[in-house]
Coordinates of C-alpha atoms and ligand atoms in Angstrom, one line a residue:
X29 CA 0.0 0.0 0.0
X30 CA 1.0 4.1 -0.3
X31 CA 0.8 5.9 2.3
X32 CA 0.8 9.9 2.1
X33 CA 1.6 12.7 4.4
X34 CA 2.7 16.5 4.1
X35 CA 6.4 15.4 3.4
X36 CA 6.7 12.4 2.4
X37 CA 5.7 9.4 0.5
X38 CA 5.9 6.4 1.9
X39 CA 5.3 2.6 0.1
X40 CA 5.4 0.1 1.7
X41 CA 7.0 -3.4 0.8
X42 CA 6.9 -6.9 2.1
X43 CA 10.2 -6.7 3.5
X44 CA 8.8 -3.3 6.0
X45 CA 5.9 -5.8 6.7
X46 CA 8.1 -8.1 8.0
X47 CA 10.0 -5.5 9.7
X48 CA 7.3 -4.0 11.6
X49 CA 6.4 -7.3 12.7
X50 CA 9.6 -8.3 13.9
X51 CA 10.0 -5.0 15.7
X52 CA 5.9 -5.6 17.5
X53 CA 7.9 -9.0 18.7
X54 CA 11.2 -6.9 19.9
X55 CA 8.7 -4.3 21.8
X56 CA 7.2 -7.3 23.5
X57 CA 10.5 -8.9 24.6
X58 CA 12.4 -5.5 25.7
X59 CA 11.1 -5.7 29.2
X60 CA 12.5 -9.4 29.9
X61 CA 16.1 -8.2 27.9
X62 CA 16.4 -5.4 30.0
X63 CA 15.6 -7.8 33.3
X64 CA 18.1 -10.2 31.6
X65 CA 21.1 -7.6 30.7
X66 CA 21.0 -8.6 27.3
X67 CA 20.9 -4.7 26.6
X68 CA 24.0 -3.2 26.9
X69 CA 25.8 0.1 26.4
X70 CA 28.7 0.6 24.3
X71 CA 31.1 3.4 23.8
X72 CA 32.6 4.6 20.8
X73 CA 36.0 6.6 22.1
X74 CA 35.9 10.0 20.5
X75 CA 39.5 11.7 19.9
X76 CA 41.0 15.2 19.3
X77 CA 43.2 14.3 15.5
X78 CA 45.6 17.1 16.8
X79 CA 47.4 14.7 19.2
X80 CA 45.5 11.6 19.0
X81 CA 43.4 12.2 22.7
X82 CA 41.3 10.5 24.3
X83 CA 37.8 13.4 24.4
X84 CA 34.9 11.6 25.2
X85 CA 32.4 8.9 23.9
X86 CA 28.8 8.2 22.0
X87 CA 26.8 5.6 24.4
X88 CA 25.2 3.5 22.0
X89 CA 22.7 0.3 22.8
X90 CA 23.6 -3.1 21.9
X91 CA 21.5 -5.8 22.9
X92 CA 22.2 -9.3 22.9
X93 CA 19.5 -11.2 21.4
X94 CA 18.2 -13.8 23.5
X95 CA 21.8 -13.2 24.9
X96 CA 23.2 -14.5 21.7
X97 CA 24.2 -12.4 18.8
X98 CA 24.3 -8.9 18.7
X99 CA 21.0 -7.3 16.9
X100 CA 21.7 -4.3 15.3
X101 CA 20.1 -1.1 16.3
X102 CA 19.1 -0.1 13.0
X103 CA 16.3 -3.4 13.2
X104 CA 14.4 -2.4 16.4
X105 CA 15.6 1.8 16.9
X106 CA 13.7 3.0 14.1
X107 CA 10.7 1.2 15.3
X108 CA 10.7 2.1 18.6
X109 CA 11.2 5.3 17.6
X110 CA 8.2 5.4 16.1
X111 CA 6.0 4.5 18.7
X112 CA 8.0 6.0 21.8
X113 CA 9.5 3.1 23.1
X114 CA 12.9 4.3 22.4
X115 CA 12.3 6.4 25.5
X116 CA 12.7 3.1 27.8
X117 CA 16.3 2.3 25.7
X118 CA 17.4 6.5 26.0
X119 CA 16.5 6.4 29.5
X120 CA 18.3 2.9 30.3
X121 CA 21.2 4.3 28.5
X122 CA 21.4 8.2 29.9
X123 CA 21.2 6.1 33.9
X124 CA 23.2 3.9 32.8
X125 CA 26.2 6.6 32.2
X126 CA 25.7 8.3 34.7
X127 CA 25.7 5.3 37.2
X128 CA 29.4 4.8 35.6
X129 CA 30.5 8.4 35.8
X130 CA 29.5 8.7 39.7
X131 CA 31.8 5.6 40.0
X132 CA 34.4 7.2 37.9
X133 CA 34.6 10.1 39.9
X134 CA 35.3 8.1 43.0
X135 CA 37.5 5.9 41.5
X136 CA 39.3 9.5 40.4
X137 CA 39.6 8.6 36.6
X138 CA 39.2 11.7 34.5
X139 CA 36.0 12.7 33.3
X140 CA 35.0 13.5 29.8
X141 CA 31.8 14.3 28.4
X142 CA 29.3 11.5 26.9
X143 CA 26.8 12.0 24.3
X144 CA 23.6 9.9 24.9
X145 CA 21.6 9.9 22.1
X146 CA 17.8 11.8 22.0
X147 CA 15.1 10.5 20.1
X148 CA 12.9 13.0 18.8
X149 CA 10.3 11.2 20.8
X150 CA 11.8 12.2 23.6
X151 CA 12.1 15.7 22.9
X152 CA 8.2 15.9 22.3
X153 CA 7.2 15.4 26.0
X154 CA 6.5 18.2 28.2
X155 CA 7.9 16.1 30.9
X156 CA 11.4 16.1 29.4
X157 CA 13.6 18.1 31.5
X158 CA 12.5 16.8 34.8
X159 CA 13.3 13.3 33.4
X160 CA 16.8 13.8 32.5
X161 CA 17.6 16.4 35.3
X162 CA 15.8 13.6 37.8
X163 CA 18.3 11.0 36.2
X164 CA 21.4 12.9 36.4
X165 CA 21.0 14.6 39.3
X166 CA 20.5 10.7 41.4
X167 CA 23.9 10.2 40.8
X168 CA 25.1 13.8 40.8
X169 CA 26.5 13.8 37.9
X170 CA 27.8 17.1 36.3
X171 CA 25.1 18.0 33.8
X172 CA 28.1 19.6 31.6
X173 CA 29.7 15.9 31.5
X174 CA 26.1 14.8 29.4
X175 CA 26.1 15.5 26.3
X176 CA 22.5 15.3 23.8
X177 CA 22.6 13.8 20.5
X178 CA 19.6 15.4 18.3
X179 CA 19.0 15.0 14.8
X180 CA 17.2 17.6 12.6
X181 CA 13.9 18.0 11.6
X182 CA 11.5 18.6 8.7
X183 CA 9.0 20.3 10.1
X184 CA 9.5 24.1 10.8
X185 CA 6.8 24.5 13.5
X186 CA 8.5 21.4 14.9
X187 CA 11.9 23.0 14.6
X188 CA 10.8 26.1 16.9
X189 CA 9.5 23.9 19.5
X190 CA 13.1 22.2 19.0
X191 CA 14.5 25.4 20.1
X192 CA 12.6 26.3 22.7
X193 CA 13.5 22.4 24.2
X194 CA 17.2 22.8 23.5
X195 CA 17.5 26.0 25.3
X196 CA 16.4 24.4 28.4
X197 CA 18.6 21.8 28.2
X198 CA 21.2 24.7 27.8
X199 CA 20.4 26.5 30.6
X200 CA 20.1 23.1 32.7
X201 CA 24.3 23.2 31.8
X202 CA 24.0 20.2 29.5
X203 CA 26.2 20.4 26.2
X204 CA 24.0 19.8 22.6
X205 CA 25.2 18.1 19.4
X206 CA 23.7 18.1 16.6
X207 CA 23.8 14.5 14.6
X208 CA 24.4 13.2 11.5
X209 CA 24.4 17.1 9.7
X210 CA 23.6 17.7 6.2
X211 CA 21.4 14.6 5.9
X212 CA 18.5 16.5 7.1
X213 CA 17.0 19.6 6.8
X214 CA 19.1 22.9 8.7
X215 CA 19.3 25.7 7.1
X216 CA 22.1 27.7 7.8
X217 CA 19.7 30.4 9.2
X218 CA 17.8 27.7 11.7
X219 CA 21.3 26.4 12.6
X220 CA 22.4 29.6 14.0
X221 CA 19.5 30.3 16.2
X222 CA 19.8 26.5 18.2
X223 CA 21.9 26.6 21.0
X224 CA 24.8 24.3 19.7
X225 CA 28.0 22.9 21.1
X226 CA 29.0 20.6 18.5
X227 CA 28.0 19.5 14.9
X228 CA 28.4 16.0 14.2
X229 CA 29.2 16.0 9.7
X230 CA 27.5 12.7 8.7
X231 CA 29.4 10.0 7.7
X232 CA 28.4 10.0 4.4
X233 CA 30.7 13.5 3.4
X234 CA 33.5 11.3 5.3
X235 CA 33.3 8.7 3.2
X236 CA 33.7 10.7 -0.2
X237 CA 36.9 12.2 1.8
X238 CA 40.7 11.1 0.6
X239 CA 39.0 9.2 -2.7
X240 CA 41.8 10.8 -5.0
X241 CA 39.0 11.8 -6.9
X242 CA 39.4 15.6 -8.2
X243 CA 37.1 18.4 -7.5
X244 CA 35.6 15.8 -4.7
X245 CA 32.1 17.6 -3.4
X246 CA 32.6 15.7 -0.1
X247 CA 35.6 17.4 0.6
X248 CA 34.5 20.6 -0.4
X249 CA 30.9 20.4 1.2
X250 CA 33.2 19.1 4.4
X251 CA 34.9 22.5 4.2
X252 CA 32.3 24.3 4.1
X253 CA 30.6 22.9 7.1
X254 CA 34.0 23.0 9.2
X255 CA 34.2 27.0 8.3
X256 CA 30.9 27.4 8.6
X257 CA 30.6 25.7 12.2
X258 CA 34.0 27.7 13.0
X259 CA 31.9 31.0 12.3
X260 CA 29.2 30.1 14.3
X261 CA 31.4 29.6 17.4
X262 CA 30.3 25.6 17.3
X263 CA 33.0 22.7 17.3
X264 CA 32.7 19.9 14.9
X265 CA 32.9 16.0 14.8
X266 CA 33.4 13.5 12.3
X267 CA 31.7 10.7 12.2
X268 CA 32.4 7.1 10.6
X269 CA 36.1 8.5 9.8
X270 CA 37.9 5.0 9.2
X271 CA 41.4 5.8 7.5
X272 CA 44.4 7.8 8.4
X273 CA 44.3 9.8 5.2
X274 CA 40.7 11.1 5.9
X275 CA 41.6 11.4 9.9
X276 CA 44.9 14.0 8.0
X277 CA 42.6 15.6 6.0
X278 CA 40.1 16.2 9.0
X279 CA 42.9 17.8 10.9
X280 CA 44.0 19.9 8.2
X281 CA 40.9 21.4 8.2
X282 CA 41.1 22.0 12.2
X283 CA 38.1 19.3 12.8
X284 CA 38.2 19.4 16.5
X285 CA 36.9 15.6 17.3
X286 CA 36.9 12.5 15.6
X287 CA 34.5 9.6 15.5
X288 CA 35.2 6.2 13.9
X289 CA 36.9 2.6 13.2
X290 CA 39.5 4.3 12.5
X291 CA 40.5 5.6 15.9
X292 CA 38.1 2.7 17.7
X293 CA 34.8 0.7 17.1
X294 CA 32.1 1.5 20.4
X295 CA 33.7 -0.8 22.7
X296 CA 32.1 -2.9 26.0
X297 CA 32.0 0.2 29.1
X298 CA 34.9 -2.1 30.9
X299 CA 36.9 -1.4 27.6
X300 CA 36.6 2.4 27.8
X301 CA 37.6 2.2 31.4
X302 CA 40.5 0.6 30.5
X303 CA 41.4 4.0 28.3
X304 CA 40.6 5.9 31.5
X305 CA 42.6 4.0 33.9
X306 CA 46.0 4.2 31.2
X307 CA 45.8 8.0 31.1
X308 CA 45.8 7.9 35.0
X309 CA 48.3 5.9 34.9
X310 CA 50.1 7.5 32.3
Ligands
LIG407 P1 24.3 7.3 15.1 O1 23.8 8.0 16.2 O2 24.6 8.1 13.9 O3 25.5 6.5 15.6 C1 26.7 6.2 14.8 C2 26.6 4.9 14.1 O4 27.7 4.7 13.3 C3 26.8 3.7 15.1 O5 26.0 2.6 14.6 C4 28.3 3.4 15.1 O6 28.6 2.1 15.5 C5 28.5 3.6 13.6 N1 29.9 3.9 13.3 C6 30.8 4.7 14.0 N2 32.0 4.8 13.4 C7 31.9 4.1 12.3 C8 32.8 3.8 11.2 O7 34.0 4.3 11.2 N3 32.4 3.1 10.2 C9 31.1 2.5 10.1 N4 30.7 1.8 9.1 N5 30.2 2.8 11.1 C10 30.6 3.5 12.2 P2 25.0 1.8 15.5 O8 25.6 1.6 16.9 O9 24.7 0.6 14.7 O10 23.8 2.7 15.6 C11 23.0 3.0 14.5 C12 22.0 4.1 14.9 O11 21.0 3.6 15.8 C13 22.6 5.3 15.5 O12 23.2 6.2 14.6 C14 21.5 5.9 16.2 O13 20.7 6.7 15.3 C15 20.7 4.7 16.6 N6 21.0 4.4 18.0 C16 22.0 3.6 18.5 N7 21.9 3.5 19.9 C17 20.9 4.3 20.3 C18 20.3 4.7 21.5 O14 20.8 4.3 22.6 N8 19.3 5.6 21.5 C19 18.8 6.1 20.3 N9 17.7 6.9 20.3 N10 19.3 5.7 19.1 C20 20.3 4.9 19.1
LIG408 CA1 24.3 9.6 17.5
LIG409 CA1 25.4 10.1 13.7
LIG410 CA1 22.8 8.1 12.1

Protein backbone atom coordinates (compact mmCIF):
# COMPACT_ATOMS: atom_id res chain seq x y z
CA UNK A 1 0.00 0.00 0.00
CA UNK A 2 0.97 4.13 -0.34
CA UNK A 3 0.82 5.88 2.33
CA UNK A 4 0.84 9.85 2.12
CA UNK A 5 1.57 12.67 4.43
CA UNK A 6 2.72 16.51 4.10
CA UNK A 7 6.35 15.44 3.42
CA UNK A 8 6.70 12.42 2.40
CA UNK A 9 5.75 9.37 0.48
CA UNK A 10 5.93 6.43 1.94
CA UNK A 11 5.31 2.55 0.07
CA UNK A 12 5.44 0.08 1.73
CA UNK A 13 7.03 -3.39 0.78
CA UNK A 14 6.87 -6.94 2.12
CA UNK A 15 10.16 -6.67 3.54
CA UNK A 16 8.85 -3.34 5.99
CA UNK A 17 5.94 -5.85 6.74
CA UNK A 18 8.07 -8.11 8.01
CA UNK A 19 9.97 -5.52 9.66
CA UNK A 20 7.28 -4.03 11.58
CA UNK A 21 6.38 -7.28 12.73
CA UNK A 22 9.65 -8.30 13.87
CA UNK A 23 9.99 -4.96 15.74
CA UNK A 24 5.95 -5.56 17.52
CA UNK A 25 7.86 -9.01 18.73
CA UNK A 26 11.17 -6.85 19.89
CA UNK A 27 8.74 -4.32 21.85
CA UNK A 28 7.22 -7.26 23.53
CA UNK A 29 10.50 -8.94 24.56
CA UNK A 30 12.40 -5.48 25.72
CA UNK A 31 11.08 -5.71 29.22
CA UNK A 32 12.49 -9.41 29.89
CA UNK A 33 16.06 -8.25 27.94
CA UNK A 34 16.44 -5.44 30.03
CA UNK A 35 15.59 -7.85 33.25
CA UNK A 36 18.08 -10.23 31.65
CA UNK A 37 21.06 -7.56 30.74
CA UNK A 38 21.04 -8.57 27.31
CA UNK A 39 20.85 -4.70 26.58
CA UNK A 40 23.95 -3.21 26.90
CA UNK A 41 25.85 0.11 26.40
CA UNK A 42 28.71 0.58 24.29
CA UNK A 43 31.15 3.41 23.76
CA UNK A 44 32.57 4.57 20.78
CA UNK A 45 35.96 6.62 22.06
CA UNK A 46 35.91 10.05 20.51
CA UNK A 47 39.51 11.70 19.95
CA UNK A 48 40.96 15.17 19.29
CA UNK A 49 43.19 14.27 15.46
CA UNK A 50 45.63 17.05 16.79
CA UNK A 51 47.44 14.71 19.21
CA UNK A 52 45.49 11.62 19.05
CA UNK A 53 43.38 12.21 22.66
CA UNK A 54 41.26 10.50 24.30
CA UNK A 55 37.85 13.39 24.42
CA UNK A 56 34.90 11.63 25.16
CA UNK A 57 32.43 8.94 23.92
CA UNK A 58 28.84 8.23 21.97
CA UNK A 59 26.76 5.57 24.36
CA UNK A 60 25.15 3.47 22.02
CA UNK A 61 22.73 0.33 22.84
CA UNK A 62 23.60 -3.09 21.89
CA UNK A 63 21.54 -5.77 22.95
CA UNK A 64 22.20 -9.34 22.88
CA UNK A 65 19.51 -11.24 21.43
CA UNK A 66 18.17 -13.77 23.50
CA UNK A 67 21.82 -13.23 24.94
CA UNK A 68 23.23 -14.47 21.72
CA UNK A 69 24.22 -12.37 18.81
CA UNK A 70 24.27 -8.87 18.66
CA UNK A 71 21.01 -7.28 16.88
CA UNK A 72 21.67 -4.28 15.30
CA UNK A 73 20.08 -1.08 16.33
CA UNK A 74 19.08 -0.14 13.00
CA UNK A 75 16.30 -3.39 13.20
CA UNK A 76 14.43 -2.42 16.41
CA UNK A 77 15.61 1.76 16.90
CA UNK A 78 13.67 3.02 14.09
CA UNK A 79 10.66 1.19 15.27
CA UNK A 80 10.75 2.06 18.59
CA UNK A 81 11.20 5.27 17.65
CA UNK A 82 8.24 5.38 16.12
CA UNK A 83 6.05 4.46 18.74
CA UNK A 84 8.03 5.96 21.78
CA UNK A 85 9.53 3.07 23.10
CA UNK A 86 12.87 4.32 22.45
CA UNK A 87 12.29 6.40 25.49
CA UNK A 88 12.68 3.11 27.78
CA UNK A 89 16.31 2.28 25.68
CA UNK A 90 17.35 6.53 25.99
CA UNK A 91 16.55 6.44 29.45
CA UNK A 92 18.32 2.90 30.33
CA UNK A 93 21.20 4.30 28.52
CA UNK A 94 21.43 8.24 29.93
CA UNK A 95 21.16 6.11 33.92
CA UNK A 96 23.22 3.93 32.81
CA UNK A 97 26.21 6.56 32.22
CA UNK A 98 25.69 8.31 34.72
CA UNK A 99 25.66 5.30 37.16
CA UNK A 100 29.35 4.84 35.61
CA UNK A 101 30.48 8.37 35.76
CA UNK A 102 29.52 8.73 39.72
CA UNK A 103 31.82 5.61 40.02
CA UNK A 104 34.45 7.22 37.89
CA UNK A 105 34.65 10.09 39.95
CA UNK A 106 35.34 8.13 43.05
CA UNK A 107 37.50 5.90 41.50
CA UNK A 108 39.35 9.47 40.38
CA UNK A 109 39.58 8.62 36.61
CA UNK A 110 39.21 11.73 34.49
CA UNK A 111 35.96 12.69 33.29
CA UNK A 112 34.99 13.49 29.84
CA UNK A 113 31.83 14.29 28.40
CA UNK A 114 29.27 11.54 26.91
CA UNK A 115 26.79 12.02 24.33
CA UNK A 116 23.63 9.93 24.93
CA UNK A 117 21.56 9.93 22.06
CA UNK A 118 17.76 11.79 22.00
CA UNK A 119 15.12 10.47 20.15
CA UNK A 120 12.86 13.04 18.78
CA UNK A 121 10.32 11.20 20.78
CA UNK A 122 11.81 12.23 23.58
CA UNK A 123 12.08 15.74 22.87
CA UNK A 124 8.17 15.95 22.31
CA UNK A 125 7.16 15.36 25.98
CA UNK A 126 6.55 18.21 28.17
CA UNK A 127 7.95 16.13 30.92
CA UNK A 128 11.44 16.11 29.39
CA UNK A 129 13.56 18.06 31.48
CA UNK A 130 12.52 16.82 34.76
CA UNK A 131 13.32 13.31 33.40
CA UNK A 132 16.81 13.82 32.54
CA UNK A 133 17.62 16.45 35.25
CA UNK A 134 15.82 13.65 37.82
CA UNK A 135 18.33 10.98 36.23
CA UNK A 136 21.39 12.91 36.45
CA UNK A 137 21.03 14.60 39.26
CA UNK A 138 20.51 10.74 41.37
CA UNK A 139 23.94 10.16 40.79
CA UNK A 140 25.11 13.82 40.78
CA UNK A 141 26.47 13.84 37.91
CA UNK A 142 27.79 17.06 36.31
CA UNK A 143 25.14 18.04 33.77
CA UNK A 144 28.11 19.57 31.57
CA UNK A 145 29.66 15.90 31.54
CA UNK A 146 26.10 14.76 29.42
CA UNK A 147 26.15 15.47 26.31
CA UNK A 148 22.55 15.34 23.77
CA UNK A 149 22.65 13.85 20.54
CA UNK A 150 19.61 15.45 18.35
CA UNK A 151 18.99 15.04 14.82
CA UNK A 152 17.25 17.60 12.63
CA UNK A 153 13.86 17.96 11.59
CA UNK A 154 11.51 18.56 8.68
CA UNK A 155 9.01 20.28 10.06
CA UNK A 156 9.45 24.12 10.75
CA UNK A 157 6.85 24.48 13.47
CA UNK A 158 8.54 21.38 14.88
CA UNK A 159 11.89 22.96 14.59
CA UNK A 160 10.79 26.13 16.88
CA UNK A 161 9.53 23.91 19.52
CA UNK A 162 13.06 22.19 19.01
CA UNK A 163 14.51 25.36 20.07
CA UNK A 164 12.60 26.26 22.73
CA UNK A 165 13.50 22.42 24.17
CA UNK A 166 17.23 22.83 23.48
CA UNK A 167 17.53 25.99 25.29
CA UNK A 168 16.35 24.36 28.37
CA UNK A 169 18.62 21.79 28.24
CA UNK A 170 21.24 24.69 27.77
CA UNK A 171 20.38 26.48 30.56
CA UNK A 172 20.08 23.14 32.71
CA UNK A 173 24.32 23.22 31.79
CA UNK A 174 23.96 20.20 29.47
CA UNK A 175 26.18 20.37 26.24
CA UNK A 176 24.00 19.77 22.55
CA UNK A 177 25.24 18.09 19.41
CA UNK A 178 23.66 18.09 16.56
CA UNK A 179 23.78 14.46 14.61
CA UNK A 180 24.40 13.21 11.48
CA UNK A 181 24.43 17.06 9.69
CA UNK A 182 23.58 17.66 6.16
CA UNK A 183 21.45 14.61 5.90
CA UNK A 184 18.46 16.52 7.08
CA UNK A 185 16.99 19.60 6.78
CA UNK A 186 19.14 22.87 8.67
CA UNK A 187 19.26 25.67 7.11
CA UNK A 188 22.12 27.74 7.76
CA UNK A 189 19.73 30.38 9.21
CA UNK A 190 17.83 27.73 11.66
CA UNK A 191 21.30 26.42 12.61
CA UNK A 192 22.36 29.60 14.02
CA UNK A 193 19.50 30.31 16.20
CA UNK A 194 19.80 26.54 18.16
CA UNK A 195 21.87 26.61 20.97
CA UNK A 196 24.77 24.34 19.71
CA UNK A 197 27.98 22.92 21.09
CA UNK A 198 29.00 20.61 18.54
CA UNK A 199 27.97 19.51 14.89
CA UNK A 200 28.43 16.01 14.20
CA UNK A 201 29.18 16.00 9.66
CA UNK A 202 27.48 12.69 8.75
CA UNK A 203 29.38 10.00 7.74
CA UNK A 204 28.37 10.02 4.45
CA UNK A 205 30.73 13.54 3.40
CA UNK A 206 33.49 11.28 5.29
CA UNK A 207 33.30 8.67 3.21
CA UNK A 208 33.70 10.73 -0.17
CA UNK A 209 36.92 12.19 1.83
CA UNK A 210 40.75 11.12 0.56
CA UNK A 211 39.03 9.20 -2.72
CA UNK A 212 41.84 10.80 -4.98
CA UNK A 213 39.00 11.82 -6.90
CA UNK A 214 39.40 15.56 -8.21
CA UNK A 215 37.08 18.40 -7.48
CA UNK A 216 35.56 15.76 -4.73
CA UNK A 217 32.12 17.59 -3.42
CA UNK A 218 32.57 15.73 -0.11
CA UNK A 219 35.61 17.45 0.56
CA UNK A 220 34.52 20.64 -0.43
CA UNK A 221 30.88 20.41 1.20
CA UNK A 222 33.24 19.12 4.43
CA UNK A 223 34.90 22.46 4.23
CA UNK A 224 32.33 24.26 4.08
CA UNK A 225 30.62 22.94 7.07
CA UNK A 226 34.01 23.03 9.23
CA UNK A 227 34.15 26.97 8.28
CA UNK A 228 30.86 27.43 8.63
CA UNK A 229 30.56 25.73 12.18
CA UNK A 230 33.95 27.71 13.03
CA UNK A 231 31.93 31.01 12.30
CA UNK A 232 29.22 30.09 14.27
CA UNK A 233 31.36 29.55 17.42
CA UNK A 234 30.29 25.62 17.30
CA UNK A 235 33.00 22.73 17.32
CA UNK A 236 32.68 19.86 14.94
CA UNK A 237 32.89 16.02 14.81
CA UNK A 238 33.41 13.53 12.33
CA UNK A 239 31.69 10.69 12.22
CA UNK A 240 32.41 7.10 10.61
CA UNK A 241 36.07 8.51 9.79
CA UNK A 242 37.87 5.00 9.21
CA UNK A 243 41.35 5.77 7.46
CA UNK A 244 44.45 7.80 8.44
CA UNK A 245 44.33 9.80 5.22
CA UNK A 246 40.67 11.11 5.94
CA UNK A 247 41.65 11.38 9.86
CA UNK A 248 44.89 14.03 8.05
CA UNK A 249 42.61 15.63 6.04
CA UNK A 250 40.10 16.16 9.02
CA UNK A 251 42.94 17.75 10.94
CA UNK A 252 44.05 19.87 8.22
CA UNK A 253 40.92 21.40 8.18
CA UNK A 254 41.06 22.01 12.17
CA UNK A 255 38.13 19.30 12.77
CA UNK A 256 38.19 19.37 16.48
CA UNK A 257 36.94 15.59 17.33
CA UNK A 258 36.92 12.46 15.58
CA UNK A 259 34.52 9.65 15.55
CA UNK A 260 35.18 6.17 13.91
CA UNK A 261 36.92 2.60 13.18
CA UNK A 262 39.53 4.29 12.52
CA UNK A 263 40.50 5.57 15.94
CA UNK A 264 38.07 2.69 17.73
CA UNK A 265 34.79 0.74 17.14
CA UNK A 266 32.15 1.55 20.36
CA UNK A 267 33.68 -0.77 22.74
CA UNK A 268 32.13 -2.92 26.00
CA UNK A 269 32.04 0.19 29.13
CA UNK A 270 34.93 -2.07 30.85
CA UNK A 271 36.86 -1.38 27.61
CA UNK A 272 36.56 2.43 27.80
CA UNK A 273 37.63 2.20 31.44
CA UNK A 274 40.51 0.58 30.50
CA UNK A 275 41.44 3.99 28.35
CA UNK A 276 40.61 5.90 31.45
CA UNK A 277 42.64 3.97 33.89
CA UNK A 278 46.04 4.22 31.20
CA UNK A 279 45.78 7.99 31.08
CA UNK A 280 45.75 7.95 35.00
CA UNK A 281 48.26 5.93 34.88
CA UNK A 282 50.08 7.52 32.27
P1 LIG B 1 24.28 7.29 15.05
O1 LIG B 1 23.76 7.99 16.25
O2 LIG B 1 24.60 8.11 13.86
O3 LIG B 1 25.54 6.47 15.56
C1 LIG B 1 26.69 6.23 14.80
C2 LIG B 1 26.64 4.86 14.15
O4 LIG B 1 27.75 4.73 13.26
C3 LIG B 1 26.79 3.71 15.13
O5 LIG B 1 26.02 2.62 14.60
C4 LIG B 1 28.27 3.38 15.06
O6 LIG B 1 28.59 2.07 15.46
C5 LIG B 1 28.53 3.60 13.59
N1 LIG B 1 29.92 3.92 13.30
C6 LIG B 1 30.77 4.69 14.02
N2 LIG B 1 31.96 4.81 13.42
C7 LIG B 1 31.89 4.11 12.28
C8 LIG B 1 32.81 3.85 11.21
O7 LIG B 1 33.96 4.30 11.19
N3 LIG B 1 32.36 3.06 10.18
C9 LIG B 1 31.10 2.54 10.15
N4 LIG B 1 30.74 1.79 9.11
N5 LIG B 1 30.19 2.78 11.15
C10 LIG B 1 30.60 3.55 12.19
P2 LIG B 1 25.02 1.78 15.52
O8 LIG B 1 25.55 1.65 16.91
O9 LIG B 1 24.68 0.55 14.75
O10 LIG B 1 23.75 2.70 15.62
C11 LIG B 1 22.98 3.04 14.50
C12 LIG B 1 22.01 4.11 14.86
O11 LIG B 1 21.04 3.63 15.79
C13 LIG B 1 22.65 5.33 15.54
O12 LIG B 1 23.22 6.16 14.56
C14 LIG B 1 21.45 5.93 16.22
O13 LIG B 1 20.68 6.68 15.32
C15 LIG B 1 20.68 4.70 16.64
N6 LIG B 1 21.01 4.37 18.05
C16 LIG B 1 21.99 3.56 18.54
N7 LIG B 1 21.93 3.52 19.90
C17 LIG B 1 20.90 4.34 20.26
C18 LIG B 1 20.32 4.73 21.52
O14 LIG B 1 20.77 4.33 22.61
N8 LIG B 1 19.27 5.61 21.47
C19 LIG B 1 18.77 6.08 20.28
N9 LIG B 1 17.73 6.94 20.33
N10 LIG B 1 19.28 5.74 19.11
C20 LIG B 1 20.34 4.88 19.08
CA1 LIG C 1 24.32 9.64 17.48
CA1 LIG D 1 25.39 10.09 13.67
CA1 LIG E 1 22.79 8.12 12.08
Amino acid sequence: CIKTNVNEIKIYTSEMKREYVMAQQYKLELPDAIENEDLMVYLQPKYNPQNDTLTGAEALIRWFYKGGDILSPKYFVPQFEADGTIDIIDRYVLRKVCKKFKEWKELGYPLYPISCNLSRHQISRPDLIYILCDIVDEYGVDHSLIDFEITESADFADVQYLIEVLNQLKDKGFKISMDDFGTGYSSMALLKDMPLDIIKIDKSFIDGIATGELNNKDMLMTQDILTMARHLGIKSLAEGVETFEQKEYLREWGCHYIQGYYYSKPIPISGYEYLLKKIVLG
